[in-house]
Short mmCIF file of C-alpha atoms in Angstrom, two decimals:
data_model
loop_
_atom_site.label_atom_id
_atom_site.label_comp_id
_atom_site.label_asym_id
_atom_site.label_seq_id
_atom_site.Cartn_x
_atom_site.Cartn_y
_atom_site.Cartn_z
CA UNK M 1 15.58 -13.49 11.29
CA UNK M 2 17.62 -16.04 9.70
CA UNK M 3 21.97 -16.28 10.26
CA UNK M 4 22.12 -15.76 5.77
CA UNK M 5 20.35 -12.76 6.23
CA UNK M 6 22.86 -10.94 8.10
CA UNK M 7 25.92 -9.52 5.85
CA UNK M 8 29.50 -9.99 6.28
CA UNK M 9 31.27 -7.35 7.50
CA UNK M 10 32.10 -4.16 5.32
CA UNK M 11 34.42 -1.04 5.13
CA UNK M 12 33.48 2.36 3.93
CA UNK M 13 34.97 1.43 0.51
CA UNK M 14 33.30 -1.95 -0.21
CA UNK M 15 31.59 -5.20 0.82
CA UNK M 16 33.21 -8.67 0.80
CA UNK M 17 31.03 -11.31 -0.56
CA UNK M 18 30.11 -13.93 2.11
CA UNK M 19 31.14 -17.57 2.09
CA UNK M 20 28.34 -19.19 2.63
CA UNK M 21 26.04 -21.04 0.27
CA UNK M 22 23.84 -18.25 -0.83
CA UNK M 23 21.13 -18.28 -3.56
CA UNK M 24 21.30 -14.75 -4.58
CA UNK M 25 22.61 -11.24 -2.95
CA UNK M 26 19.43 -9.03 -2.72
CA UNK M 27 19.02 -5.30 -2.09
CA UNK M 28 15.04 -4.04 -1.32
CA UNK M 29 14.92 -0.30 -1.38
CA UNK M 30 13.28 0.33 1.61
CA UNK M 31 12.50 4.18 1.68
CA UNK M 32 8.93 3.40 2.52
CA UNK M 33 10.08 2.23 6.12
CA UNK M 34 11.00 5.81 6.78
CA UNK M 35 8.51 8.27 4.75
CA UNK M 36 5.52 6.98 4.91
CA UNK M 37 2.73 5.42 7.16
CA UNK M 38 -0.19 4.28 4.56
CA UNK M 39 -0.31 0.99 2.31
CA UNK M 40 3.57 1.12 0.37
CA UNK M 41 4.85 1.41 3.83
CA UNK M 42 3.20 -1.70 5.40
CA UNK M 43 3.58 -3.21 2.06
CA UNK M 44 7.51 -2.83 2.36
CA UNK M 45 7.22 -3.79 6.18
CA UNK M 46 5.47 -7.42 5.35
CA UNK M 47 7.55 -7.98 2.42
CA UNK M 48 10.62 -7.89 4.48
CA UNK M 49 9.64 -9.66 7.28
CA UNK M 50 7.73 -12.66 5.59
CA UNK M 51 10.67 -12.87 3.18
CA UNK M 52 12.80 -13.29 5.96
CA UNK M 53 11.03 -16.72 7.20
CA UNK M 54 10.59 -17.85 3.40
CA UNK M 55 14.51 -17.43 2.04
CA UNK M 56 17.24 -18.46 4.73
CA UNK M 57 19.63 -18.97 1.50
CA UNK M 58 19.64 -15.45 0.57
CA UNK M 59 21.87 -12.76 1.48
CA UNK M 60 19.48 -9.60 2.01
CA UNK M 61 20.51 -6.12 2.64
CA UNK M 62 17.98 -2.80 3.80
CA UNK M 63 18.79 0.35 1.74
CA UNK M 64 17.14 3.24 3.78
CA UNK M 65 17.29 6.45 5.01
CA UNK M 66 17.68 6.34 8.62
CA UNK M 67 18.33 2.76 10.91
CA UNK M 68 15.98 1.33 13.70
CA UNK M 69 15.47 -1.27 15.81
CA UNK M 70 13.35 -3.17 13.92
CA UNK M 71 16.15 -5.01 11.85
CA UNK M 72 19.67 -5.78 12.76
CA UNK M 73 21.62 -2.89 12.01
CA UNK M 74 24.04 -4.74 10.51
CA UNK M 75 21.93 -5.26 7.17
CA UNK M 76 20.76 -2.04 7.19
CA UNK M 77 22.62 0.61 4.70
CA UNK M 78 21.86 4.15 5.31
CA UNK M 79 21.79 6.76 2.36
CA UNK M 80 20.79 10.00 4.39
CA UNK M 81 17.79 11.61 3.13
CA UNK M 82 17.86 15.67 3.61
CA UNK M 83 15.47 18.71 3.13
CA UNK M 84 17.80 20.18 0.54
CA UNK M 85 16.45 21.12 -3.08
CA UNK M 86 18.06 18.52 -5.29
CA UNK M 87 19.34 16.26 -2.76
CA UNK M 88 16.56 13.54 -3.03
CA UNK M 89 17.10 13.63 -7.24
CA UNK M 90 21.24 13.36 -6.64
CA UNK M 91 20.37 10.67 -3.65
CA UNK M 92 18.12 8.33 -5.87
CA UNK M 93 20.16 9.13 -8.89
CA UNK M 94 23.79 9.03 -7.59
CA UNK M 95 23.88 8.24 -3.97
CA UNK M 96 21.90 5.02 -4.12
CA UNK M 97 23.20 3.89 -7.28
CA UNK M 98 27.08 4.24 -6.22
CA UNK M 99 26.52 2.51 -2.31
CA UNK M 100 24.67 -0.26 -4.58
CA UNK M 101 27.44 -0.61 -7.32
CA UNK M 102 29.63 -0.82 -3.86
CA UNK M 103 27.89 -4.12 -2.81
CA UNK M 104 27.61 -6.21 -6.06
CA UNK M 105 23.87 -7.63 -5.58
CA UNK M 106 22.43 -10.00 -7.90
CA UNK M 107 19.01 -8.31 -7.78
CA UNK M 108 17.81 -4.75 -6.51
CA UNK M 109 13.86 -5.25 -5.64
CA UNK M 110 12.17 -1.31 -5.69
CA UNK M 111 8.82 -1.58 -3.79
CA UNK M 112 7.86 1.70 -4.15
CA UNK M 113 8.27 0.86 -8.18
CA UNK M 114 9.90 4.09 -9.36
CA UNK M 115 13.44 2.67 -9.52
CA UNK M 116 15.68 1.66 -9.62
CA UNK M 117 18.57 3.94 -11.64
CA UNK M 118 22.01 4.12 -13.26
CA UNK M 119 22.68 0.44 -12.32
CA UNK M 120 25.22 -2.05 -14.06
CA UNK M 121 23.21 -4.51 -16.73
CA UNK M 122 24.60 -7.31 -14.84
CA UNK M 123 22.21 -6.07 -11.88
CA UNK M 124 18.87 -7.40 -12.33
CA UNK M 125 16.09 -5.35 -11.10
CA UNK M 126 12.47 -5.88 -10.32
CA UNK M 127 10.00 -3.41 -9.62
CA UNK M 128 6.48 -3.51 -8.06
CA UNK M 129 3.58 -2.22 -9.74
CA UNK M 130 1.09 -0.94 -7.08
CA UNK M 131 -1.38 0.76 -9.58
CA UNK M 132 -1.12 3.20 -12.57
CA UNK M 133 -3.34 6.20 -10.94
CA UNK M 134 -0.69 9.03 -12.25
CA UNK M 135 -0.96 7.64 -15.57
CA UNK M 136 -4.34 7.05 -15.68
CA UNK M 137 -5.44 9.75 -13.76
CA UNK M 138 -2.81 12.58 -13.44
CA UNK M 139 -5.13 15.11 -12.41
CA UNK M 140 -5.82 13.02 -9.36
CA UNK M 141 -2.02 13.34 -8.39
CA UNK M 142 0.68 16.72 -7.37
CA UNK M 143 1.86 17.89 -10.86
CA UNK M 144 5.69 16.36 -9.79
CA UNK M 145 4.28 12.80 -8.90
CA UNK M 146 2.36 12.55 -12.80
CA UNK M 147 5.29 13.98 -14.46
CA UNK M 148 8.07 12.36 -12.83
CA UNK M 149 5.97 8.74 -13.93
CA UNK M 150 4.91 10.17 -17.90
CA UNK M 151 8.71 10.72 -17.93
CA UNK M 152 10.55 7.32 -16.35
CA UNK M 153 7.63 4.72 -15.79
CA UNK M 154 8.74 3.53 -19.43
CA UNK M 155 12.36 3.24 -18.97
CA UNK M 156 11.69 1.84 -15.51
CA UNK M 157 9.53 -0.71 -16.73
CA UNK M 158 11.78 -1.55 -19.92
CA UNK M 159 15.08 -2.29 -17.69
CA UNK M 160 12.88 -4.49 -15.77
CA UNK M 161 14.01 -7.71 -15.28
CA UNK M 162 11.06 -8.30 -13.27
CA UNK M 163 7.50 -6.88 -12.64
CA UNK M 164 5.16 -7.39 -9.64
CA UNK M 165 1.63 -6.69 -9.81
CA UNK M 166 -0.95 -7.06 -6.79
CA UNK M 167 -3.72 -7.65 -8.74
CA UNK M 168 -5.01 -8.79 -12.61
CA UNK M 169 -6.69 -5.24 -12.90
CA UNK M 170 -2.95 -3.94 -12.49
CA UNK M 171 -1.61 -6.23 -14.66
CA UNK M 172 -4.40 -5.44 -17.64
CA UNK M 173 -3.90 -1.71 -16.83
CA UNK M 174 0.04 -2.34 -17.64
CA UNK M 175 -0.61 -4.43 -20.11
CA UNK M 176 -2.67 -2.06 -21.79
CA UNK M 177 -0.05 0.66 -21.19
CA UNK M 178 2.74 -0.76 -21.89
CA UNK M 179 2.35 -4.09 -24.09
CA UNK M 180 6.06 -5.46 -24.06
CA UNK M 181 6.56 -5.96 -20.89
CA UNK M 182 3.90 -9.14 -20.79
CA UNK M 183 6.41 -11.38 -20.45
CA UNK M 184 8.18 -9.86 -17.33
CA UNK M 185 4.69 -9.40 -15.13
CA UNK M 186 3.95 -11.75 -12.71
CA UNK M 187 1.14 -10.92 -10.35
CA UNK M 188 0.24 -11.73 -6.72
CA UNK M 189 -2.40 -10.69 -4.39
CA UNK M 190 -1.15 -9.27 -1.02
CA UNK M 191 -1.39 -10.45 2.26
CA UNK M 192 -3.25 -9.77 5.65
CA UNK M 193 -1.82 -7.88 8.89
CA UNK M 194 -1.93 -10.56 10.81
CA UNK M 195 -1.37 -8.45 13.82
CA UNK M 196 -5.27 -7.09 13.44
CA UNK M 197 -8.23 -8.84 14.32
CA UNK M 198 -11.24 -8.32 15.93
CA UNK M 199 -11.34 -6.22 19.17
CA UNK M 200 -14.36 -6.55 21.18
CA UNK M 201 -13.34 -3.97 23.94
CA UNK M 202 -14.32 -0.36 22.64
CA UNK M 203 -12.66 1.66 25.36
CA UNK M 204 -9.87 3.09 22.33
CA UNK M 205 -12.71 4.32 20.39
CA UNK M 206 -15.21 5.87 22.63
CA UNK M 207 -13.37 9.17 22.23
CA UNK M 208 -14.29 8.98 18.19
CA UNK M 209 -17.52 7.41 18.53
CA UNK M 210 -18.91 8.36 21.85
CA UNK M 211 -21.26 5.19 21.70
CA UNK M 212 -23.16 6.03 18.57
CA UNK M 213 -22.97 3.86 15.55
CA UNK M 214 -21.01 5.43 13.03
CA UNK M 215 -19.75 4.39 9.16
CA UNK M 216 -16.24 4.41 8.82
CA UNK M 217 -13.45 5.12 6.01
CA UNK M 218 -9.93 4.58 6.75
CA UNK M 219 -7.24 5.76 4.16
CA UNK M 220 -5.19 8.99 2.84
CA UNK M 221 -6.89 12.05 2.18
CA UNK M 222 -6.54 13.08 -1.46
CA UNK M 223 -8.61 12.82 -4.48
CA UNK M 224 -8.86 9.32 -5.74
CA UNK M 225 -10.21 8.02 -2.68
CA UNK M 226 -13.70 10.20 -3.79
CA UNK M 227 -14.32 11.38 -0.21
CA UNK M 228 -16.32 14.19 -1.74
CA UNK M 229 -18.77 12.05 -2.49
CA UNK M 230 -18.90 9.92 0.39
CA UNK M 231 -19.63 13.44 2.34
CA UNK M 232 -22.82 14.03 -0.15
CA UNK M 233 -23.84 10.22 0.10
CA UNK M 234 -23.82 11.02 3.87
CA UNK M 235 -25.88 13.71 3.90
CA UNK M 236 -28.52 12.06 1.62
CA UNK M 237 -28.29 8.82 4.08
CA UNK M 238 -29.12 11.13 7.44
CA UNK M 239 -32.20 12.51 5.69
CA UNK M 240 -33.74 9.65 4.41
CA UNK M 241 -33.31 7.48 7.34
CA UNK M 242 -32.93 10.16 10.11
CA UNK M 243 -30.37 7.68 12.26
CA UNK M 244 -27.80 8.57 14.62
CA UNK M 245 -25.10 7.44 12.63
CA UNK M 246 -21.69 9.04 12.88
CA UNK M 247 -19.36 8.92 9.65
CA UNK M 248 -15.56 8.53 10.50
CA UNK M 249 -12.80 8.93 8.59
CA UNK M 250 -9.53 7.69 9.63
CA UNK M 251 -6.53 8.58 7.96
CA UNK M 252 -3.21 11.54 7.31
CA UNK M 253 -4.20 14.47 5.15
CA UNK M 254 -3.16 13.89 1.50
CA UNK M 255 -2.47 16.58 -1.21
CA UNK M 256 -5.34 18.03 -3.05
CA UNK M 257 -7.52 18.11 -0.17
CA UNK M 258 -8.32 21.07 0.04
CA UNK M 259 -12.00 21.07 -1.38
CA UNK M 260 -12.59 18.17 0.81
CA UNK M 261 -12.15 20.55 3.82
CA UNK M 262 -14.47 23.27 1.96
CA UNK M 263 -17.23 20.61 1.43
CA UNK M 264 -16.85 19.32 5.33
CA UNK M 265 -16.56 22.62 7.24
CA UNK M 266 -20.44 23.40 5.38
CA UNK M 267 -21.62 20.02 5.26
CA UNK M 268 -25.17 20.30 7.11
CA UNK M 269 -24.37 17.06 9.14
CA UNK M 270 -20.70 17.80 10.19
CA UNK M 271 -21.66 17.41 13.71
CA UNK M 272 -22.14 13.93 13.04
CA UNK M 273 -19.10 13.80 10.66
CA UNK M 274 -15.35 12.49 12.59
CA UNK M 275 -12.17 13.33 11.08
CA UNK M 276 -10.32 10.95 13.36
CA UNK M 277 -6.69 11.62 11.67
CA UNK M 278 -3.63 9.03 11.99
CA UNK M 279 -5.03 6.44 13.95
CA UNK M 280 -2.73 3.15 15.86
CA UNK M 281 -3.06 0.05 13.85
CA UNK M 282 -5.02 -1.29 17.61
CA UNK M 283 -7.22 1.65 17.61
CA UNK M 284 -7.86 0.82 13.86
CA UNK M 285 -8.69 -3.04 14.34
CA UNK M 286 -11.20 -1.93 16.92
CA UNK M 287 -12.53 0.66 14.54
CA UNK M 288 -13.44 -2.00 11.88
CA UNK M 289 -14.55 -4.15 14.48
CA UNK M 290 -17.34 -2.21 15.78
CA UNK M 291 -18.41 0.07 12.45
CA UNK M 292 -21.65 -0.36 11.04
CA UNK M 293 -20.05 -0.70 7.65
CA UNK M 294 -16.33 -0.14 6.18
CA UNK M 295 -17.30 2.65 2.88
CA UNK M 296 -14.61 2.39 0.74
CA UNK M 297 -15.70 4.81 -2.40
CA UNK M 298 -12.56 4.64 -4.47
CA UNK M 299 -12.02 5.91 -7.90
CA UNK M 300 -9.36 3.29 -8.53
CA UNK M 301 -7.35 0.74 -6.41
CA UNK M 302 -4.61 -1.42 -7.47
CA UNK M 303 -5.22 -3.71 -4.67
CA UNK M 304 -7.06 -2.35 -1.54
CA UNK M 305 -5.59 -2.76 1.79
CA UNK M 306 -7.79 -1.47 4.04
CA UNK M 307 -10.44 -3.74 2.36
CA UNK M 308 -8.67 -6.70 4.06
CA UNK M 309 -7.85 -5.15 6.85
CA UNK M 310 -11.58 -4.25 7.68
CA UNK M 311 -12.89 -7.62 6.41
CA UNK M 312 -10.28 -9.51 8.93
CA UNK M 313 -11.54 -7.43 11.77
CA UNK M 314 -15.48 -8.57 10.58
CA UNK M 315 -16.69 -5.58 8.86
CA UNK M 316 -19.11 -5.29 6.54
CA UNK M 317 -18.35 -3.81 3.00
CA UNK M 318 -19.48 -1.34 1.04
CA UNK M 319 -16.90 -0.50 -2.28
CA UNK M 320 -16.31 0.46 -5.39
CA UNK M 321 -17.30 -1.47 -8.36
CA UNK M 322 -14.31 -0.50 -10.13
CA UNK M 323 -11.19 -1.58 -10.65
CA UNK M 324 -9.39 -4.28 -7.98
CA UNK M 325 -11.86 -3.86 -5.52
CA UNK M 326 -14.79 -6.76 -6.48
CA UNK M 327 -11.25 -9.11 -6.87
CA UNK M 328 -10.67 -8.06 -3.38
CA UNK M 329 -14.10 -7.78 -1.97
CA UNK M 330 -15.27 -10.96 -3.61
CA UNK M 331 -19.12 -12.39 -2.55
CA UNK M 332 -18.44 -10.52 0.58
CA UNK M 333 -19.63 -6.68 0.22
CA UNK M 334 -21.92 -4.74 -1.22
CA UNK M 335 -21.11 -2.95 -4.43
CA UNK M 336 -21.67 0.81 -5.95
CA UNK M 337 -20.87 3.26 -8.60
CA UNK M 338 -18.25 5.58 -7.00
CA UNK M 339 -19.30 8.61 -9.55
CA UNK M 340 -23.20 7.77 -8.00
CA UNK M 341 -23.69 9.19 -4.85
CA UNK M 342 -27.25 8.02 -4.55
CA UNK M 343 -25.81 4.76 -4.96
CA UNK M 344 -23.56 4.68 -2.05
CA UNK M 345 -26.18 6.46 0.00
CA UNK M 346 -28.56 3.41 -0.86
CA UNK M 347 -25.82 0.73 -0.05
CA UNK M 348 -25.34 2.30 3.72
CA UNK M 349 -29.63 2.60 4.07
CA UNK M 350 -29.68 -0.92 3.07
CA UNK M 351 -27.30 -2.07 5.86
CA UNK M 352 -28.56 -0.41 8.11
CA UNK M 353 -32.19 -1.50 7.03
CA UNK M 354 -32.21 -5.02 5.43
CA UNK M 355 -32.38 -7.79 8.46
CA UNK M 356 -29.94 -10.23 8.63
CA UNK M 357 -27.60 -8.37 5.73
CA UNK M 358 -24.54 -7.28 7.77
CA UNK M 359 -24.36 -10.14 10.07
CA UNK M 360 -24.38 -11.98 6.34
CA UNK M 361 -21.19 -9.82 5.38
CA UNK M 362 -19.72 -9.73 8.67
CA UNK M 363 -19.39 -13.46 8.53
CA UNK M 364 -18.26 -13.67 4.95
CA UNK M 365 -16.20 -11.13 5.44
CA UNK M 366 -13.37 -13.47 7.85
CA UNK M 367 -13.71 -16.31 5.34
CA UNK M 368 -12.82 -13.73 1.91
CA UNK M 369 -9.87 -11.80 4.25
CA UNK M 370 -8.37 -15.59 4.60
CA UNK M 371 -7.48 -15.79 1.08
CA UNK M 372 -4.64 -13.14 1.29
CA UNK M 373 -1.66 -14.63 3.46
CA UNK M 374 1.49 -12.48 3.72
CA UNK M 375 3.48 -15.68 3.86
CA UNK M 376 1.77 -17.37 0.61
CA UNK M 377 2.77 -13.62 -0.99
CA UNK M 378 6.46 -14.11 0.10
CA UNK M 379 6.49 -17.43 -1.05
CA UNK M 380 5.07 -16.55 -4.62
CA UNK M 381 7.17 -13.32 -4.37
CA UNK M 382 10.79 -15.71 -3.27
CA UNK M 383 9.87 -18.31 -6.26
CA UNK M 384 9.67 -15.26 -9.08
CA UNK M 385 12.98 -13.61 -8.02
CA UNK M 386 14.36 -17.32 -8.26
CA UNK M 387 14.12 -17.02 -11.48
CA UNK M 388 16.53 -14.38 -12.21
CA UNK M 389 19.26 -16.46 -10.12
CA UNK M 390 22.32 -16.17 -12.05
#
C-alpha cells in the first residue's frame, strides 16, 4: 500500500488536510467489506486493493463498519453498524454523512450504488451500477430492497457526478431507465480473482463429490438466479442419459428461497443433488476445476462473476442467453433460454455427450477469463474519477 494512501492524523472533531502533493481526497464506502460475502463484497475488496497499486497520488480513506487487518487502521473510519430498528436509516442518512462532511473529500465513490446522502454539492459523488434487477424485476427482490430503489435510485443517480457500469447491457438498461444521465455513465468490465486458478488436487472436494462427476452452480440462493429450473433441467438430464452425475450448488441461502427448498426436498434425484453451502474461495477454485460443466441459469446478470471465476479455473460453460452473460461468456460456452428447461437439460446432455466439446470450452475458457484484469479495471476506474479532479 502506497505512503499517500495513509491519512494524516485526526481528532474526534476533524481531519487536517495532508501536505503532500495529492490528486484528489477520496472516500469508498466500504460496507460491503463487512456484510456480505458474494460478488459486491469481492467487488469492493479488488477495487480497493488494485486502486491502491494504480493511484499513489491520492489520499484514500475506508468508511466501514467495523476495522481489520486487512488495511492499515489508520485509513480506516468506523461508523458502527447495530441491530437497532432505525439505526442503519439514521447511520446511512446522518452518521455517514456528518463523519464525511468531517473529512472534506473531493469525491465519495459508493460501490454498493445506493448512496451516497445529504452531502455538500461541492462533494462529488460517483456511484456504481451493478445491475437494475429491483427495477426491472421487483418481484425477484424482499419488498424493502425494490422499494427503497423505486424511491432513491433517481435522486441517487441525478446527484451523480459519476456512474460506473460493469457492462453495456447495464449501461442500455440505465439508459433506458433513466435517459439523462448518458453523459455521466462510463462503463468497465470487471476483473479476475487472481488468487483462483486451477487446482488439480481434489482432496477439498471429495467430501461434496465423493468421486462422481457432478455439474456445478456457485452463487446466492434467491430467485433471479432460476435455480428452480436448473433442479427440473436436472431431473430431465438423469433420465435421458441415466449418468452418475451429481449437481452441486455452492453458495449462502438468499431470501425468497423458500420454494427452492420445497422443489429440492421432493425432487426424485435429490440423492444425487449437493447443497454444498458457503464454500472457501480454494475449495471453490477446485470446484470449477474439476466440474463437468459450470450451469449458470440466470434470469439477469449485470456482469457475472462467477462466470470468470469458473472460466479461469478451466470450466466449461453453460449460461444464460440473456442479458451480460454472452458479453461475458463470449465464443467460450454454450448458450440457453433460462425460462426453457429442456434447453438447459440439452446443453448439459450435450457436454457430457458430444466428443471433444468440453475440452473445446475448457481451453477457450482460460483465453476469454484473460480479458478481465482487475488492474486494467482500476486503471479505467482511476482515469474516470480523474476527471472530476477539482
Amino acid at each position: 500500500i502506497p505512503d499517500t494512501w495513509y491519512p494524516v492524523p485526526c481528532t474526534k472533531k476533524y481531519y487536517i488536510r495532508s501536505k503532500i502533493n495529492q490528486d484528489m481526497r477520496i472516500v469508498i464506502l466500504a460496507d460491503p467489506l463487512d456484510n456480505q460475502q458474494a460478488g459486491i463484497h469481492h467487488y469492493t475488496r479488488n477495487l480497493i486493493t488494485h486502486l491502491a497499486e494504480i493511484d499513489k497520488n491520492s489520499e484514500y480513506f475506508i468508511l466501514r463498519s467495523k476495522k481489520d487487518d486487512l488495511f492499515p487502521p489508520e485509513r480506516q473510519i468506523v461508523v458502527k453498524s447495530y441491530p437497532i430498528p432505525g439505526h442503519a436509516a439514521w447511520r446511512m442518512f446522518i452518521g455517514i454523512p456528518y463523519r464525511l462532511r468531517k473529512l472534506k473529500p473531493d469525491l465519495v465513490v459508493e460501490p454498493a450504488h445506493f448512496g451516497p446522502f445529504n452531502l455538500p454539492k461541492r462533494i462529488k459523488r460517483a456511484t456504481v451500477i451493478h445491475d437494475l434487477t429491483p427495477i426491472l424485476f421487483p418481484g425477484l427482490h424482499r419488498f424493502h430492497s425494490q422499494y427503497l430503489q423505486k424511491i432513491f435510485l433517481k435522486g441517487i443517480l441525478r446527484r451523480a457526478s459519476l456512474i460506473i457500469t460493469n457492462s453495456a447491457n447495464t449501461s442500455k438498461d440505465l439508459l433506458e431507465y433513466l435517459p439523462s444521465t448518458k453523459q455521466k455513465i462510463s462503463q468497465i468490465y470487471l476483473g479476475r480473482d487472481e488468487s483462483l486458478e486451477y487446482i488439480s488436487d481434489t482432496g477439498s472436494i471429495e467430501k461434496y463429490t465423493g468421486g462422481k462427476p457432478y455439474f456445478l452452480y456457485a452463487g446466492t440462493i434467491e430467485p433471479r438466479k432460476n435455480l428452480i429450473r436448473l433442479l427440473e433441467a436436472f431431473r430431465m438430464f438423469k433420465e435421458k442419459s441415466a449418468s452418475g452425475h451429481l449437481l452441486l450448488i455452492a453458495g449462502g441461502k438468499g431470501w425468497k428461497s423458500k420454494d427452492f427448498y420445497e422443489q429440492l426436498d421432493s425432487h426424485p434425484f435429490r440423492d444425487e443433488i449437493v447443497i454444498c453451502g458457503y464454500v472457501e474461495r480454494a475449495t471453490l477454485a477446485a470446484l470449477y476445476s474439476h466440474t463437468e460443466a459450470f450451469v449458470f441459469p440466470s434470469l439477469y446478470e449485470g456482469f457475472g462473476l462467477p462466470v470468470v471465476e469458473a472460466m479461469i479455473c478451466g470450466a466449461p460453460c453453460l449460461l444464460s442467453n440473456v442479458s451480460s452473460l454472452p458479453e461475458v461468456g463470449g465464443d467460450a460456452a454454450i448458450y440457453f433460454d433460462p425460462e426453457k428447461c429442456s434447453e438447459i437439460a440439452n446443453a448439459m446432455y450435450k457436454i457430457t455427450h458430444e466428443e471433444g466439446l468440453r475440452k473445446r470450452l475448457a481451453d477457450g475458457a482460460g483465453i476469454q477469463a484473460a480479458k478481465f484484469s482487475w488492474d486494467a479495471y482500476a486503471r479505467d476506474f482511476d482515469r474516470e474519477i480523474k476527471k472530476l479532479q477539482p
